[in-house]
PDB file of C-alpha atoms in Angstrom:
ATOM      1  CA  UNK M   1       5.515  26.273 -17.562  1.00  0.00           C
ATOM      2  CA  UNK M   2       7.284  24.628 -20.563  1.00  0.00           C
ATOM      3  CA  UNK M   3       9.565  23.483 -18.102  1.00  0.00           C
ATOM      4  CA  UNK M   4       7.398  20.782 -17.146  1.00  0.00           C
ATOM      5  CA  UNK M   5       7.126  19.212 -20.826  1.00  0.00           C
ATOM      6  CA  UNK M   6      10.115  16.569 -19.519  1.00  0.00           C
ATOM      7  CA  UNK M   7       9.967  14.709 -22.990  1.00  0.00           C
ATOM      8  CA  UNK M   8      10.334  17.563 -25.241  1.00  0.00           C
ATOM      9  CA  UNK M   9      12.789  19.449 -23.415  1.00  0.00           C
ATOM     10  CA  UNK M  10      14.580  16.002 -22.112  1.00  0.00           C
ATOM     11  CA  UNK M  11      13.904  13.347 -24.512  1.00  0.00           C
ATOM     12  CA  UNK M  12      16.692  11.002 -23.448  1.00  0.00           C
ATOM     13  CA  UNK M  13      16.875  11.015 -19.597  1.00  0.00           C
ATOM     14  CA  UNK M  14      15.010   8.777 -17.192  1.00  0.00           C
ATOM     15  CA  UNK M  15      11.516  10.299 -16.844  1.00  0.00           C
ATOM     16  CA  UNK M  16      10.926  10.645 -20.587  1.00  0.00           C
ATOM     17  CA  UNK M  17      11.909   6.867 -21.197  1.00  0.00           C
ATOM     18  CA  UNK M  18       9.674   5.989 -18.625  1.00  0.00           C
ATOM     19  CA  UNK M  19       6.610   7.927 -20.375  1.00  0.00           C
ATOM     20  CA  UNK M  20       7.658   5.892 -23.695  1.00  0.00           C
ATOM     21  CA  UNK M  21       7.040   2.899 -21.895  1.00  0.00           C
ATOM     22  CA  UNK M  22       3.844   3.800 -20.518  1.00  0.00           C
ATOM     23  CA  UNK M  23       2.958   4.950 -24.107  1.00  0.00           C
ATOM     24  CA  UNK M  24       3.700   1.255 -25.135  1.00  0.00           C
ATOM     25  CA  UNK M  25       2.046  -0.289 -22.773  1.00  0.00           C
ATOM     26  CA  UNK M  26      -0.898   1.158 -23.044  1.00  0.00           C
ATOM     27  CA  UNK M  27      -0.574   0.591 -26.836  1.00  0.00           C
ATOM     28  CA  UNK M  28       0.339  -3.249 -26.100  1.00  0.00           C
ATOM     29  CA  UNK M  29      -2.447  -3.283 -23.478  1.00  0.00           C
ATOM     30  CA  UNK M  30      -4.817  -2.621 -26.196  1.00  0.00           C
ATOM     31  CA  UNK M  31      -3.652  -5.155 -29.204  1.00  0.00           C
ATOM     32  CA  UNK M  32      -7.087  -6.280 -29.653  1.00  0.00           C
ATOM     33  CA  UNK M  33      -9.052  -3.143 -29.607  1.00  0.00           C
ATOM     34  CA  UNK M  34      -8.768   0.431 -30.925  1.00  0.00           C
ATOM     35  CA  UNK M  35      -7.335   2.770 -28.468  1.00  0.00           C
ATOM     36  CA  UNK M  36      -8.430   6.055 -29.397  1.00  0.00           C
ATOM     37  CA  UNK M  37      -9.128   7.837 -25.954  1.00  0.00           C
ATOM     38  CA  UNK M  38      -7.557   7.748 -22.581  1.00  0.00           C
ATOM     39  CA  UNK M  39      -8.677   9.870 -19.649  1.00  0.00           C
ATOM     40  CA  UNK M  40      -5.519  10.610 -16.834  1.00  0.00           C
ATOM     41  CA  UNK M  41      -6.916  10.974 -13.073  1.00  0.00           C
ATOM     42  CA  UNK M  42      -6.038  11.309  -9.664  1.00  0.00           C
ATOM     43  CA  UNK M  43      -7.234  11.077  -6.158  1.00  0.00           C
ATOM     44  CA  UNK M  44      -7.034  14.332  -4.965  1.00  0.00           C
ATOM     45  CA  UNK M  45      -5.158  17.648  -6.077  1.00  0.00           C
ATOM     46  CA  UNK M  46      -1.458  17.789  -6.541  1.00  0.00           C
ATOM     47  CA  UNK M  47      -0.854  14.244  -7.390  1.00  0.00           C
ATOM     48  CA  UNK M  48       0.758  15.544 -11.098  1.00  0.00           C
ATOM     49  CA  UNK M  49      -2.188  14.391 -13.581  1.00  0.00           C
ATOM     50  CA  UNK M  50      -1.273  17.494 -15.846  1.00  0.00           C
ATOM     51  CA  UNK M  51       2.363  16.557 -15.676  1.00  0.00           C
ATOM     52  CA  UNK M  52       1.767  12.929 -16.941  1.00  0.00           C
ATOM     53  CA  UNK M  53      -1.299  13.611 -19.220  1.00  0.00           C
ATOM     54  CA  UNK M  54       0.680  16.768 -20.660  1.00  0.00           C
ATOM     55  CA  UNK M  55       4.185  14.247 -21.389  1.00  0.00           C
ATOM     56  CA  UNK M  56       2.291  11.373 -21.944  1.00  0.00           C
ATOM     57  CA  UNK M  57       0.792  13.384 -25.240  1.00  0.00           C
ATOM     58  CA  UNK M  58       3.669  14.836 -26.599  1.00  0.00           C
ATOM     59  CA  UNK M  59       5.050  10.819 -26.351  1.00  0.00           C
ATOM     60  CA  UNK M  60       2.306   9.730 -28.044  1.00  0.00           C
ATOM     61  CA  UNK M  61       3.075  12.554 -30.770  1.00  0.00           C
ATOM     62  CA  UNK M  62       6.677  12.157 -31.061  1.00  0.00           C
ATOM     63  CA  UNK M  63       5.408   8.560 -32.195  1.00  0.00           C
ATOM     64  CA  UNK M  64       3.934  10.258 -35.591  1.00  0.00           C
ATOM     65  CA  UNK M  65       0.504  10.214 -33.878  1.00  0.00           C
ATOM     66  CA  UNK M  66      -1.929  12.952 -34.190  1.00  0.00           C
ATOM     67  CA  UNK M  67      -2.616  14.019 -30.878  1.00  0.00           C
ATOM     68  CA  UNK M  68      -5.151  15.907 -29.001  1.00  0.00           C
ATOM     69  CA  UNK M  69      -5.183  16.913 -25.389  1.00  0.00           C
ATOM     70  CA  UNK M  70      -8.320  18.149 -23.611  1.00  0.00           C
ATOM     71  CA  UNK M  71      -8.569  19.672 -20.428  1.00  0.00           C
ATOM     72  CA  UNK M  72     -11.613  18.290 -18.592  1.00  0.00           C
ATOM     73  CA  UNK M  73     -10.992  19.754 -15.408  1.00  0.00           C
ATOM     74  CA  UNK M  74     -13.015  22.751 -16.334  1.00  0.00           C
ATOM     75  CA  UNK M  75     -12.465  24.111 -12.873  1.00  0.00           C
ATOM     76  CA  UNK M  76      -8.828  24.520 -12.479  1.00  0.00           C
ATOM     77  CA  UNK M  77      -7.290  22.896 -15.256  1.00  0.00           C
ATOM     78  CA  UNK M  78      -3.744  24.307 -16.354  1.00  0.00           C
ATOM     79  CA  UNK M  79      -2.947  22.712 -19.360  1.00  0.00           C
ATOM     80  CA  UNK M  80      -3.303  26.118 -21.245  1.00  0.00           C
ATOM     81  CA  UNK M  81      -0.328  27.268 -18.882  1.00  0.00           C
ATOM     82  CA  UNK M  82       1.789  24.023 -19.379  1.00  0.00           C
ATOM     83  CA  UNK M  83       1.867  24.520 -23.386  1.00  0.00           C
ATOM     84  CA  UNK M  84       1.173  28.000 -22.913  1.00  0.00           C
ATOM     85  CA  UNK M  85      -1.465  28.679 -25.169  1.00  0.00           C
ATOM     86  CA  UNK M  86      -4.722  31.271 -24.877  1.00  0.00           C
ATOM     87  CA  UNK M  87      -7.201  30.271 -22.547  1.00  0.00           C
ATOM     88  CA  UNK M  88      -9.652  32.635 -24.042  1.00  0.00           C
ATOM     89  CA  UNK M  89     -11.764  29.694 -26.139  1.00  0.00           C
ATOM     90  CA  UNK M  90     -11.816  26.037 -24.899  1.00  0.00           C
ATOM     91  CA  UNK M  91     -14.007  23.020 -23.715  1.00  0.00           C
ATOM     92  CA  UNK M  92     -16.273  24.736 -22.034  1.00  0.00           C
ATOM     93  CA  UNK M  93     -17.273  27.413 -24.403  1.00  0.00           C
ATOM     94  CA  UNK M  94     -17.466  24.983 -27.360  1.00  0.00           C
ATOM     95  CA  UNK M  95     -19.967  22.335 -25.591  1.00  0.00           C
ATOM     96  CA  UNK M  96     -22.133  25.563 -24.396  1.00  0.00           C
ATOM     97  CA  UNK M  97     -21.594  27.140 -28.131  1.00  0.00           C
ATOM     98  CA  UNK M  98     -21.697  23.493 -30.081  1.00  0.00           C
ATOM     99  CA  UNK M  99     -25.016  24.235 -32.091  1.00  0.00           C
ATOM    100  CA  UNK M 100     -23.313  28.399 -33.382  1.00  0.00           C
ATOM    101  CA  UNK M 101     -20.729  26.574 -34.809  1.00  0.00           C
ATOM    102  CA  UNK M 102     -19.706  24.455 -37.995  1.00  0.00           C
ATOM    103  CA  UNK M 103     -16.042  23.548 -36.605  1.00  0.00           C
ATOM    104  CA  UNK M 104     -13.896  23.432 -34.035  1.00  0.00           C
ATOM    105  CA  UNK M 105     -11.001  24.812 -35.339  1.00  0.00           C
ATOM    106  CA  UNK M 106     -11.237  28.303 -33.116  1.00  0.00           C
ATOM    107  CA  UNK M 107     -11.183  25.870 -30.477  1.00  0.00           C
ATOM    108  CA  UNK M 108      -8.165  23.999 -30.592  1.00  0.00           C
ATOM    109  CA  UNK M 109      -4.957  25.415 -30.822  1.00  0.00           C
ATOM    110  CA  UNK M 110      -1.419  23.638 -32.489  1.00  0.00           C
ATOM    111  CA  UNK M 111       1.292  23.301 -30.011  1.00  0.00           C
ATOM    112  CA  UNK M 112       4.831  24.006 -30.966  1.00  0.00           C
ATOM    113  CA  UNK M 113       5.218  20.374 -31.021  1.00  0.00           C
ATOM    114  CA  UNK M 114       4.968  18.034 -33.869  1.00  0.00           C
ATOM    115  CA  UNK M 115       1.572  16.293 -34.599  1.00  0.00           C
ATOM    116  CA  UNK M 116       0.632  17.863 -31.001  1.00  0.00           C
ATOM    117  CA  UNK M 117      -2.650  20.239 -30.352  1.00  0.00           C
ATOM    118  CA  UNK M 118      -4.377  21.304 -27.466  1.00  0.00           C
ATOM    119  CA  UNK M 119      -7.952  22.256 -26.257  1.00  0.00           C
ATOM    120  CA  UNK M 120      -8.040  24.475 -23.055  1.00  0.00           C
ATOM    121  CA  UNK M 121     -10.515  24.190 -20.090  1.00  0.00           C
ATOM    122  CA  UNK M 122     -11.727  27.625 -21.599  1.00  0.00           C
ATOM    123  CA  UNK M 123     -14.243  29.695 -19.168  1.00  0.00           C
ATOM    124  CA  UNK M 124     -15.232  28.033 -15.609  1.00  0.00           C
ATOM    125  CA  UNK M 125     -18.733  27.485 -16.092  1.00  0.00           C
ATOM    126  CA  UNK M 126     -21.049  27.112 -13.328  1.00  0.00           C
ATOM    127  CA  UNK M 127     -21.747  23.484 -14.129  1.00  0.00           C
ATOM    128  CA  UNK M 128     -18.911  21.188 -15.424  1.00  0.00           C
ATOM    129  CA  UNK M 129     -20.519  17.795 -14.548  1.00  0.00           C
ATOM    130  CA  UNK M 130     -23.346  18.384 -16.664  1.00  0.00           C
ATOM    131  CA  UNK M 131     -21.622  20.083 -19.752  1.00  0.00           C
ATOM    132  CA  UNK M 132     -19.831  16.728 -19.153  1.00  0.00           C
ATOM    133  CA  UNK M 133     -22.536  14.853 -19.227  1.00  0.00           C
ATOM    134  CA  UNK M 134     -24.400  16.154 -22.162  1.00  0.00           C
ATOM    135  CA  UNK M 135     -25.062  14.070 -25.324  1.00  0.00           C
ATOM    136  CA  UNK M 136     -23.089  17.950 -27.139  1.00  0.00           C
ATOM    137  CA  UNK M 137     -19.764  16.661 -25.247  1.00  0.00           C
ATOM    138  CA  UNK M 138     -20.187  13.037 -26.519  1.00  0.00           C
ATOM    139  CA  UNK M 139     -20.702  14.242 -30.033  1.00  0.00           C
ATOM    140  CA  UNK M 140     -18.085  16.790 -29.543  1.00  0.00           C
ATOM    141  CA  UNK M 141     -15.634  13.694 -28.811  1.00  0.00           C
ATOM    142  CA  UNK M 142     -17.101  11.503 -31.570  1.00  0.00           C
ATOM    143  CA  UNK M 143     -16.541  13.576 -34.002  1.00  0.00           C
ATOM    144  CA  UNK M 144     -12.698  14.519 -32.571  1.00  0.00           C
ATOM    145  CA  UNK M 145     -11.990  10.835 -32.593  1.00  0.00           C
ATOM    146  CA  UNK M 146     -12.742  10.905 -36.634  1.00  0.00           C
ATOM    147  CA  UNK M 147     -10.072  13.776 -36.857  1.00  0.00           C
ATOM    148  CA  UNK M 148      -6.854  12.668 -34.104  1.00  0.00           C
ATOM    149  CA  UNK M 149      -5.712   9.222 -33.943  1.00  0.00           C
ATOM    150  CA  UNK M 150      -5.129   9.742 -30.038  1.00  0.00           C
ATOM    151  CA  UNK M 151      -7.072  11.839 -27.107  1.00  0.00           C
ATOM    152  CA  UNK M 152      -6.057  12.267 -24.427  1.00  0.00           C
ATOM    153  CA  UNK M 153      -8.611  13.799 -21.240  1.00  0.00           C
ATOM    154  CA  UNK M 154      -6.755  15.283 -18.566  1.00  0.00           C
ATOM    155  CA  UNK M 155      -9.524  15.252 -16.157  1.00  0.00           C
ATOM    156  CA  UNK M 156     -10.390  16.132 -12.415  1.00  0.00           C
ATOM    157  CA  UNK M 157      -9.417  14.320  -9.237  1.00  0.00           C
ATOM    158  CA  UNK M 158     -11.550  11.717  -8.626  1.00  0.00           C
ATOM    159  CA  UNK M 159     -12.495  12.267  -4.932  1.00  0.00           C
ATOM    160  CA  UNK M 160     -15.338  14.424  -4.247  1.00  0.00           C
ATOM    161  CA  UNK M 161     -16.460  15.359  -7.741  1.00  0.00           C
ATOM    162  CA  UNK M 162     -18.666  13.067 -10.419  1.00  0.00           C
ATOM    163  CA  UNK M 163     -16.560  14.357 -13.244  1.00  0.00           C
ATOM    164  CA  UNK M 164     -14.259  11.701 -13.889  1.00  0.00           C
ATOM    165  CA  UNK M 165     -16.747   9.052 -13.431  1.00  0.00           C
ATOM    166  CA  UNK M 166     -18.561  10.272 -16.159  1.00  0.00           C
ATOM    167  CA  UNK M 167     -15.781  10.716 -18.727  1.00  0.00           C
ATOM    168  CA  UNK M 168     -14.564   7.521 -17.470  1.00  0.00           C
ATOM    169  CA  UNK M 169     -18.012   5.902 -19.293  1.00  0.00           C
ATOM    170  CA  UNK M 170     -17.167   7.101 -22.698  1.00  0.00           C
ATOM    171  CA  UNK M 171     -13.131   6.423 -23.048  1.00  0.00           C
ATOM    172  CA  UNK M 172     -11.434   3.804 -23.752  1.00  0.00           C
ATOM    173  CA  UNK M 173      -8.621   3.416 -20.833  1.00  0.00           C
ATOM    174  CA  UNK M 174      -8.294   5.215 -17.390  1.00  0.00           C
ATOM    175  CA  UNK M 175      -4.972   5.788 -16.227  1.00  0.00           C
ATOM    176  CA  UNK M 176      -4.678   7.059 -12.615  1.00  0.00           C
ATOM    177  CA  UNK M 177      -2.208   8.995 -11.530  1.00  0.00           C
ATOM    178  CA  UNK M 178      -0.715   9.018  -7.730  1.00  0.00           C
ATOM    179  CA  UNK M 179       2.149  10.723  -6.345  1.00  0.00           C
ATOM    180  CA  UNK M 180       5.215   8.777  -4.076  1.00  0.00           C
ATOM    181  CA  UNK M 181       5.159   9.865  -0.095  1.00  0.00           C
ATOM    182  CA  UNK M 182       1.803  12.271  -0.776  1.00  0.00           C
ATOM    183  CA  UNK M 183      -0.885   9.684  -1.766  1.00  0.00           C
ATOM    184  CA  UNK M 184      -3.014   8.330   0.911  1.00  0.00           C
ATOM    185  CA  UNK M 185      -3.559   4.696  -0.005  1.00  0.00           C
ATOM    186  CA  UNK M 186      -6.837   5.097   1.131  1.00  0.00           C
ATOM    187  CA  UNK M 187      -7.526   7.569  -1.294  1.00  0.00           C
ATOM    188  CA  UNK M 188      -6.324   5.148  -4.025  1.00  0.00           C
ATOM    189  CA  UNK M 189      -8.133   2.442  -3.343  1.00  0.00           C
ATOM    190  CA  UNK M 190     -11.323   4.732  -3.230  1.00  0.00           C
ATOM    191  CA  UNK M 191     -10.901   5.919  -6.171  1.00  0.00           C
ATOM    192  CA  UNK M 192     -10.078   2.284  -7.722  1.00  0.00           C
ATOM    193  CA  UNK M 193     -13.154   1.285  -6.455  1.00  0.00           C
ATOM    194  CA  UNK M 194     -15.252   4.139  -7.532  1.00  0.00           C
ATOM    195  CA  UNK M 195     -13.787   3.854 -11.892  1.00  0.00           C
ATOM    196  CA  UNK M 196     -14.685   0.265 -11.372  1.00  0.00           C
ATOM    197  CA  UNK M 197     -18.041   0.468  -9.867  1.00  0.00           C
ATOM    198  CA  UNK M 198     -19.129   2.247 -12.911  1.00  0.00           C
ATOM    199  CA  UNK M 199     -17.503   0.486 -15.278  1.00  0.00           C
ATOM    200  CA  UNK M 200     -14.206   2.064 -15.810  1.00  0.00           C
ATOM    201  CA  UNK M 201     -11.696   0.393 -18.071  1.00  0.00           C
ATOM    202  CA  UNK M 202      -8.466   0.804 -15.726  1.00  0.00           C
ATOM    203  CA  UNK M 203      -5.456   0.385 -17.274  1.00  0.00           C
ATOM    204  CA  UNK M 204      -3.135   1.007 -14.500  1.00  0.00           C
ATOM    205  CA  UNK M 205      -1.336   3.185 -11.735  1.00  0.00           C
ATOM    206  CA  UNK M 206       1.298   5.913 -12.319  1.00  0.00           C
ATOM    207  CA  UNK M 207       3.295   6.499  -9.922  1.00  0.00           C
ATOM    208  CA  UNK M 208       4.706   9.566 -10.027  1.00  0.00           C
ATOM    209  CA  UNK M 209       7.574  11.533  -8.162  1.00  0.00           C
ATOM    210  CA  UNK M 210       9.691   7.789  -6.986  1.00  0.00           C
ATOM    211  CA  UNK M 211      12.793   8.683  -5.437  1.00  0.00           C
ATOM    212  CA  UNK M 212      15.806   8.298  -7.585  1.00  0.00           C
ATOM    213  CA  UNK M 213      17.821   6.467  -4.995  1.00  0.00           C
ATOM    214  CA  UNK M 214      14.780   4.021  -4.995  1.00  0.00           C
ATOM    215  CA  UNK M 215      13.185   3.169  -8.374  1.00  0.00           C
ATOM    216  CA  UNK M 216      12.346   4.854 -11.578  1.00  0.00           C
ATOM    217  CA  UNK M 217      10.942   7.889 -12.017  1.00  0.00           C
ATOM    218  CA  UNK M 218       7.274   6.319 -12.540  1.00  0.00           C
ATOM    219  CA  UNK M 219       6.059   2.969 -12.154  1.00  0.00           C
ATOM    220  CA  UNK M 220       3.129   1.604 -14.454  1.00  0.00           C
ATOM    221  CA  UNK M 221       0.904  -1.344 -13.097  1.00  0.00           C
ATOM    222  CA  UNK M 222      -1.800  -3.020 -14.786  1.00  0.00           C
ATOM    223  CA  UNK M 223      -4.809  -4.037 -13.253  1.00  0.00           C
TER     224      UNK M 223
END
């Protein structure tokens, strides 16, 4: 799956300079606040959240940032396969374990990547929203934010499921991702409406998968 980690593997061709500028950007976007967390959603399944979340990290890295990516989507999330790292120990087991242990090294794993570590899903619990929810999560990411100078929260569609809305509470931008020719624009607009009705910080659209022939590979818009 390391295949899909565009600005490792292709650091100078179109796609990866487009995830630099959506790196600055956001970093511009922010000149007057710390940016510490950013969560990366989607509409509906198959829009390429892990794609963008998973490059968008390893930009931020590359940029001698220390950099964290957790995978909220405790139900399907593949960011373990992306990096390719054990699946064995992640989000869920810490926030269900928090109070047996003193760290969270056993939790978090070092990519092969520079400055770059990961956090896998870890075992599908039976109730994601409210591990999610739970003041053990917030203090989980509190005291993360005190140890990497960037998070990033690769989390769950947006349509159907309360998880994002949640996370989207306690970060400090949303990004959300939708994909050229597969994106209803109903769907978008939904789940526009949804980040901002509880409060959401949205920083903008990705649009991922633009023809060549047509534009760049992604297109960043702020709101």
């Amino acid at each position: 799956m390391k295949d899909e980690l565009i600005v490792q593997k292709r650091p100078k061709s179109t796609i990866s300079e487009d995830i630099r500028t959506i790196r600055t950007n956001l970093e511009f976007s922010a000149i007057d606040e710390k940016l510490k967390t950013i969560m990366i959603t989607s509409s509906v399944p198959g829009e390429g959240k892990s794609f963008i979340s998973s490059n968008l990290a390893i930009a931020f890295a590359q940029n001698d940032k220390k950099v964290l990516i957790i995978d909220c989507d405790m139900r399907l999330g593949r960011t373990h396969k992306i990096f390719e790292v054990s699946n064995k120990r992640g989000l869920s087991n810490l926030i269900a374990n928090h109070d047996e242990y003193i760290g969270y090294e056993e939790f978090i794993q070092k990519t092969d990547i520079k400055n770059l570590y990961v956090m896998p899903r870890g075992t599908v619990p039976p109730n994601p929203s409210e591990l999610l929810s739970s003041p053990k999560f917030k203090k989980v990411l509190g005291d993360l934010k005190k140890v990497f100078e960037f998070i990033i929260l690769d989390a769950v569609p947006v349509n159907g499921l309360p998880d994002s809305l949640i996370l989207s509470k306690i970060v400090d931008k949303t990004i959300i991702v939708c994909s050229h020719g597969y994106t209803d624009i109903t769907d978008l607009e939904s789940t526009k409406k949804a980040l901002q009705n509880v409060g959401a910080k949205v920083a903008g659209v990705v649009i991922n998968k633009m023809p060549k022939q047509r534009s760049k590979y992604g297109t960043y818009y702020y709101e």
